[in-house]
Short mmCIF file of C-alpha atoms in Angstrom, two decimals:
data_model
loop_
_atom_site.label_atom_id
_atom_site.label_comp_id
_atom_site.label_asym_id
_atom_site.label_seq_id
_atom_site.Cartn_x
_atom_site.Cartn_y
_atom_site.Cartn_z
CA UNK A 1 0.00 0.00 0.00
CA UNK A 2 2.84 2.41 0.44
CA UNK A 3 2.96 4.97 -1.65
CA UNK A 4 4.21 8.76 -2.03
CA UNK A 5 2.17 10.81 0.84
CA UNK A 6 1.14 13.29 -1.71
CA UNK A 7 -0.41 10.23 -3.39
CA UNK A 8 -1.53 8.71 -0.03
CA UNK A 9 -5.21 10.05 -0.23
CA UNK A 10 -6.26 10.45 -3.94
CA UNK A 11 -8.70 7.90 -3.27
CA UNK A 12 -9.40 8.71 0.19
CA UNK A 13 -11.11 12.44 -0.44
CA UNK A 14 -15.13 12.07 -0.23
CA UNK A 15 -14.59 10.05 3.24
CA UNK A 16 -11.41 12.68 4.16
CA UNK A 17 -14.12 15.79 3.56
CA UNK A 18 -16.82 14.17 5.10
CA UNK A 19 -15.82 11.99 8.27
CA UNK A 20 -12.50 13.78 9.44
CA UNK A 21 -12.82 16.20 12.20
CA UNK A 22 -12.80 19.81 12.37
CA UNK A 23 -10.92 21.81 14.60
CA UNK A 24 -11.70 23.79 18.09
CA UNK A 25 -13.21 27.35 17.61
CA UNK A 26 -10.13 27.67 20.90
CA UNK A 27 -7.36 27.67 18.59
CA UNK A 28 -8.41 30.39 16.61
CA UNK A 29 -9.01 32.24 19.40
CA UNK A 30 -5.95 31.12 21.15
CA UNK A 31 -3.80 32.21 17.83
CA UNK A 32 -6.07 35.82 18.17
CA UNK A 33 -4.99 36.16 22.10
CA UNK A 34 -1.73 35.70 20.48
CA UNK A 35 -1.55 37.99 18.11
CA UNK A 36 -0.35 35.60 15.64
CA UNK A 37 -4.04 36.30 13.60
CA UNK A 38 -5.95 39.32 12.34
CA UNK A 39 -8.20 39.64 9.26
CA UNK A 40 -4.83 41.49 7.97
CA UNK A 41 -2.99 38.69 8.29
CA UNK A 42 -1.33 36.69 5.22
CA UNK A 43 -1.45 32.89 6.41
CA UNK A 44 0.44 30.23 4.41
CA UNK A 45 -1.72 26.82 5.11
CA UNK A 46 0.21 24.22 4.22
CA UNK A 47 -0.54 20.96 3.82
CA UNK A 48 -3.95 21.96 3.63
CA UNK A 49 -5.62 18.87 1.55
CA UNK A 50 -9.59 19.35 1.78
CA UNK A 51 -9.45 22.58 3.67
CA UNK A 52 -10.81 21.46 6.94
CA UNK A 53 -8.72 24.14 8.66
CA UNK A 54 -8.66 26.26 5.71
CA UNK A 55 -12.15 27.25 6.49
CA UNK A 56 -11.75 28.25 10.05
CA UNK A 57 -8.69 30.79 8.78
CA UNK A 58 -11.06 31.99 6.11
CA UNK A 59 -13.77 32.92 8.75
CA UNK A 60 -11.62 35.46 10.32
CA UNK A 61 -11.22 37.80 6.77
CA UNK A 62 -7.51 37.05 6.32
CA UNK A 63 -5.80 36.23 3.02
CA UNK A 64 -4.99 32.03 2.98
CA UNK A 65 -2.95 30.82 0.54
CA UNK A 66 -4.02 26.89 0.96
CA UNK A 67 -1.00 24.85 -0.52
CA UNK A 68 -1.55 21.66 -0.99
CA UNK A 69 0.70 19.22 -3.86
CA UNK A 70 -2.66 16.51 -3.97
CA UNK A 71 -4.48 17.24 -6.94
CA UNK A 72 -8.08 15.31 -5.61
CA UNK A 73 -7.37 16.99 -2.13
CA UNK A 74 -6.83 20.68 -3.88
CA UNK A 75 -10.12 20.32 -5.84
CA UNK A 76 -12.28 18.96 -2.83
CA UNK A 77 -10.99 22.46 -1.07
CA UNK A 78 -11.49 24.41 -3.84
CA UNK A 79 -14.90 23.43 -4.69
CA UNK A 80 -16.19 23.74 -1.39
CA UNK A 81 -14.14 27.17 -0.61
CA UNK A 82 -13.65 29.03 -3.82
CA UNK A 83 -16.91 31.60 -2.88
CA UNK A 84 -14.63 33.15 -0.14
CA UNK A 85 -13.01 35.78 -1.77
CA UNK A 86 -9.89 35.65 0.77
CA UNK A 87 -9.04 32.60 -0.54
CA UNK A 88 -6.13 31.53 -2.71
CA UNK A 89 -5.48 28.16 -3.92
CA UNK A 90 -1.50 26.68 -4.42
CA UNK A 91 -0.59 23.58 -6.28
CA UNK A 92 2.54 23.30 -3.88
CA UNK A 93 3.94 21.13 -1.06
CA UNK A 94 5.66 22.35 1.94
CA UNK A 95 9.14 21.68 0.21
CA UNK A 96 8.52 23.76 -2.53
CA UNK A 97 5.24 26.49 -1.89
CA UNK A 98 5.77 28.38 -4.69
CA UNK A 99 5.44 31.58 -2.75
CA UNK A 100 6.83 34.85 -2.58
CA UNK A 101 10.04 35.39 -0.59
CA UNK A 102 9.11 37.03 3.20
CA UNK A 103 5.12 36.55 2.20
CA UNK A 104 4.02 35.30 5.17
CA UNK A 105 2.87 36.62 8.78
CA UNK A 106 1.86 32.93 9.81
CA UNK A 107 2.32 29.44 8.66
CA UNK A 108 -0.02 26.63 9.62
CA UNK A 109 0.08 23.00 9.10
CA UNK A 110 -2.87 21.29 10.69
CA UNK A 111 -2.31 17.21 10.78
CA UNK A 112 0.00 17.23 7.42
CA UNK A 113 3.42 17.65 9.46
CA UNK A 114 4.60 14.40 9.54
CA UNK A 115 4.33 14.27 5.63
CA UNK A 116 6.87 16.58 4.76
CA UNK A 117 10.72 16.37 4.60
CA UNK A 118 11.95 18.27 7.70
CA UNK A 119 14.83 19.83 6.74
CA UNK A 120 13.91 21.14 3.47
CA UNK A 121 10.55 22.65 5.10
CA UNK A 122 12.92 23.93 7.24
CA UNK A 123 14.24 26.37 4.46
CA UNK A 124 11.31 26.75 2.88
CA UNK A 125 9.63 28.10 6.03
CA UNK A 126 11.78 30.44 6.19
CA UNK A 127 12.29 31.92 2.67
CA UNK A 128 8.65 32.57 2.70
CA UNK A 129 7.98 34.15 6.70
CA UNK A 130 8.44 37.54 6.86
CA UNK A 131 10.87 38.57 9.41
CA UNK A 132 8.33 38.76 12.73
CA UNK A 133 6.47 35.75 11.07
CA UNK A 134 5.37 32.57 13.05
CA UNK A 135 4.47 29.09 12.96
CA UNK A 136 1.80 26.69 14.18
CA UNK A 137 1.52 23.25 13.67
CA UNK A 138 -1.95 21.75 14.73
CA UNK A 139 -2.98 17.80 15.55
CA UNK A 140 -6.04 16.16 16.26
CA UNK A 141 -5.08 12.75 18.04
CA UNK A 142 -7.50 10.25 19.39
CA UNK A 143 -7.05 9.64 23.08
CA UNK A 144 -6.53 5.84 22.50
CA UNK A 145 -7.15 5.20 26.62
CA UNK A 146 -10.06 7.32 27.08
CA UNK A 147 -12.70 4.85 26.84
CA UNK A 148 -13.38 1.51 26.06
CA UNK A 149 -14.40 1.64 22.82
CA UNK A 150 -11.43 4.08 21.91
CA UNK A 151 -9.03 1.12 23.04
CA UNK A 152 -10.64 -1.42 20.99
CA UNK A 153 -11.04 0.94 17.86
CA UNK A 154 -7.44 1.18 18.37
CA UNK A 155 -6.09 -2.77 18.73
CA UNK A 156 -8.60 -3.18 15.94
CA UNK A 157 -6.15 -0.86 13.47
CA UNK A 158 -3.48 -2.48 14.78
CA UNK A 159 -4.61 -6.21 14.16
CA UNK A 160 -5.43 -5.46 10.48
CA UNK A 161 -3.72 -2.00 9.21
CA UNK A 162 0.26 -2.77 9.27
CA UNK A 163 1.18 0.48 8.27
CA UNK A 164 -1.30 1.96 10.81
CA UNK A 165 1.59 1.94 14.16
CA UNK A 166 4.84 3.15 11.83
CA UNK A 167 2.07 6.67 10.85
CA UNK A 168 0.60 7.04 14.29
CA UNK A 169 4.17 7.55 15.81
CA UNK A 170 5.22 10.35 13.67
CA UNK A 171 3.09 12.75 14.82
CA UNK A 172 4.98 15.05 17.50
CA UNK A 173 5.51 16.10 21.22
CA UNK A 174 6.24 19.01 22.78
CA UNK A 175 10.63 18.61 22.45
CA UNK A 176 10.51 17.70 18.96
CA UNK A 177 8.35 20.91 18.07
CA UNK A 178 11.32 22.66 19.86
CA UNK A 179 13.67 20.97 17.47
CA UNK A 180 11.78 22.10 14.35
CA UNK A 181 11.56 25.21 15.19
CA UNK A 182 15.06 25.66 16.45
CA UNK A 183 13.61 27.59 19.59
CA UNK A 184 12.84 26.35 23.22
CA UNK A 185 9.85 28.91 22.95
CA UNK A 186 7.39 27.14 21.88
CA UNK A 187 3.95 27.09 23.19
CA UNK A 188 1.56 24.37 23.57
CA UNK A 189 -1.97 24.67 23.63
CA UNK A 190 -4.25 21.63 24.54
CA UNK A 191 -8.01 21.68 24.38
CA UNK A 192 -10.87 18.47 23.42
CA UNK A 193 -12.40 17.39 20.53
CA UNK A 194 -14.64 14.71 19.93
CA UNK A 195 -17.34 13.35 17.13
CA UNK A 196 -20.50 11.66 17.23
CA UNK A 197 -21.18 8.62 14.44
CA UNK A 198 -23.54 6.58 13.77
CA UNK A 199 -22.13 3.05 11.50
CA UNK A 200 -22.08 4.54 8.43
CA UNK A 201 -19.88 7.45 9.86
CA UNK A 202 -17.35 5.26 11.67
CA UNK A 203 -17.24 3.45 8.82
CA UNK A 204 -16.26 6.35 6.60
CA UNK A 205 -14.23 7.62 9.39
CA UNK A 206 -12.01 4.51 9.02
CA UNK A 207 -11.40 4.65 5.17
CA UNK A 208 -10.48 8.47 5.77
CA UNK A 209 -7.16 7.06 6.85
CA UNK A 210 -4.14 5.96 4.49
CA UNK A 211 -3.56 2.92 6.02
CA UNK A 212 -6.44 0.94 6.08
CA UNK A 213 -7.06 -1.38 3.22
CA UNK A 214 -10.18 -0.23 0.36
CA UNK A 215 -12.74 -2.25 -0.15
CA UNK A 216 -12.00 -4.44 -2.74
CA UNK A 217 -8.53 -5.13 -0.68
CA UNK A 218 -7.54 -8.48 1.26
CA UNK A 219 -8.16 -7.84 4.94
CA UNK A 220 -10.90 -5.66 4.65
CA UNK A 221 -13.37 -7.91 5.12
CA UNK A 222 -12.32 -8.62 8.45
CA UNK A 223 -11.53 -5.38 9.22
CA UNK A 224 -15.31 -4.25 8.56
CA UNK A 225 -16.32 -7.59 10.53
CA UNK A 226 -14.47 -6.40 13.67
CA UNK A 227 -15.67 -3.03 13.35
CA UNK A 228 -19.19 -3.78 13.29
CA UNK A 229 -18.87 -5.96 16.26
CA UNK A 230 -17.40 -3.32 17.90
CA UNK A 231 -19.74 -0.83 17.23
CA UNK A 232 -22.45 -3.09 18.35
CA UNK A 233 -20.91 -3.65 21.83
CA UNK A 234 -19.90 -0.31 22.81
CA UNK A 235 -22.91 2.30 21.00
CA UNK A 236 -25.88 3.87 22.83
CA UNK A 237 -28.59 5.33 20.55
CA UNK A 238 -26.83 3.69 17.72
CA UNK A 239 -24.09 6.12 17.90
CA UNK A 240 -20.35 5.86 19.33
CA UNK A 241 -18.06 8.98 20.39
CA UNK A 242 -14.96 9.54 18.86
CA UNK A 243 -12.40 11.38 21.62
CA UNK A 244 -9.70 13.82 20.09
CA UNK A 245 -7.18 15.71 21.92
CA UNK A 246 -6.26 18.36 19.82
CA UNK A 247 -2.39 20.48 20.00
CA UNK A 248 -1.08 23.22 18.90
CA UNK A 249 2.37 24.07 18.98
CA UNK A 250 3.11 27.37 18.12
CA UNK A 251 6.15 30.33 18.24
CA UNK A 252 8.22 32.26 16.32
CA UNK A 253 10.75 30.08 14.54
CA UNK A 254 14.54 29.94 14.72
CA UNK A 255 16.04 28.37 11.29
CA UNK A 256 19.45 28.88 11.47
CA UNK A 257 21.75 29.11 7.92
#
C-alpha cells in the first residue's frame, strides 16, 4: 500500500471531507490572544488537503494561501471554498510552496506535518515568513485510553492496518516541536475534541485514513467484521463517540543558515 504521501489520499477524499474532524473554535481564538491572527494577516496553510482548517482561517477575513501538492485533495478544497473571496489556492507542497520570498505573517500546518521532509521545510519556512512571522503546527489525536471503545477501535487498526503503528508515531511532542523550530519557545496549547457517528460514519471515518485497506482489498473484510462488532458492543442510541485531543504548537521560529 505504500505509496508517495502526496499520493496517499487520492482515493481517500469524499470520506477525508466528510468523516474527518474539524478543529476547536479555541485555537483560533488562542492564535487571536496571540496575536499571531488578524483579518490582515497573510497565512500560508500548508498541507492543507480538503481545507478542513482552511475554512476556520477563512472565517476570520484574512488572506490564505491553501498549498496543498494533492491534486483530488486541492479540488475537494477548492470546490467547497472558492466563494470566499480571501481565498487563494497553491498547487505546492511544503518543500517547494511556490510563494513569494518574506510573504508570510503565519504558517499553519494542521495534521500534514509528519508528511513533509523536515529539513527542506525547514528552508522553505523560512524563505517565505516575513521577518516577525510565526508558525503553528496543529494535531487532532485520538485519546486511544479514554474509553473503552477508543481502546478497541485502536487494537482493531493495529490487528489489520500494518502500516497503521509506523504513521501514528510520527506525529509530535512538545521537544521535537522545539527541534523544528530551532527555539525552546514554543507554546503548547491543549483543548478536546470529539465526534458523534452513527455506523455509516465510523465506517467512513475509518477509510479516511491511508492505512487501512479499500474495499475491494484483502483484509478488509475482516476489518469491517471487527468493526461492526465493535460498534455493536460499545454504541448507545446507535451512535459511538470519537475522543480527540487536539495540539497546537506554536512560536516564532529559529532556522538557522
Amino acid at each position: 500500500m505504500s505509496r508517495e504521501p502526496t499520493e496517499r489520499f487520492s482515493d481517500r477524499v469524499e470520506n477525508y471531507s466528510k468523516y474527518r474532524p474539524t478543529y476547536p473554535k479555541e485555537l483560533i481564538n488562542e492564535l487571536k490572544r496571540a496575536q499571531l491572527l488578524s483579518e490582515d494577516s497573510v497565512i500560508a496553510d500548508v498541507g492543507s488537503g480538503t481545507g478542513i482548517f482552511t475554512k476556520l482561517l477563512l472565517r476570520t477575513g484574512c488572506t490564505v494561501y491553501a498549498v496543498e501538492p494533492n491534486d483530488e485533495m486541492r479540488l475537494a478544497a477548492e470546490s467547497n471554498l472558492n466563494w470566499y473571496p480571501n481565498f487563494v489556492s497553491i498547487n505546492g507542497q511544503a518543500e517547494a510552496t511556490t510563494l513569494e520570498k518574506r510573504s508570510v505573517d503565519l504558517i499553519m500546518v494542521a495534521q500534514s506535518f509528519h508528511w513533509f521532509n523536515a529539513e527542506e521545510t525547514k528552508w522553505e519556512f523560512k524563505r517565505i515568513l516575513k521577518p516577525t512571522g510565526n508558525l503553528a503546527l496543529v494535531y487532532n489525536s485520538r485519546q486511544i485510553e479514554h474509553t473503552p471503545f477508543m481502546r478497541g477501535y485502536d487494537q482493531l487498526l493495529k490487528k489489520y492496518c500494518p502500516e497503521y503503528e509506523g504513521i501514528a508515531q510520527q506525529y509530535i511532542n512538545l521537544q521535537q516541536a522545539k527541534d523544528f523550530f530551532g527555539t525552546e519557545k514554543v507554546t503548547h496549547f491543549v483543548c478536546n475534541n470529539f465526534q458523534i457517528f452513527n455506523f455509516d460514519g465510523l465506517k467512513g471515518r475509518l477509510l479516511s485514513s491511508s492505512y487501512t485497506p479499500k474495499e475491494d482489498q484483502v483484509g478488509f473484510p475482516l476489518l469491517l467484521e471487527g468493526l461492526e462488532a465493535l460498534f455493536e458492543k460499545h454504541q448507545e442510541n446507535d451512535q459511538v463517540q470519537f475522543i480527540y485531543l487536539t495540539e497546537m504548537f506554536y512560536g516564532k521560529p529559529v532556522f538557522s543558515d
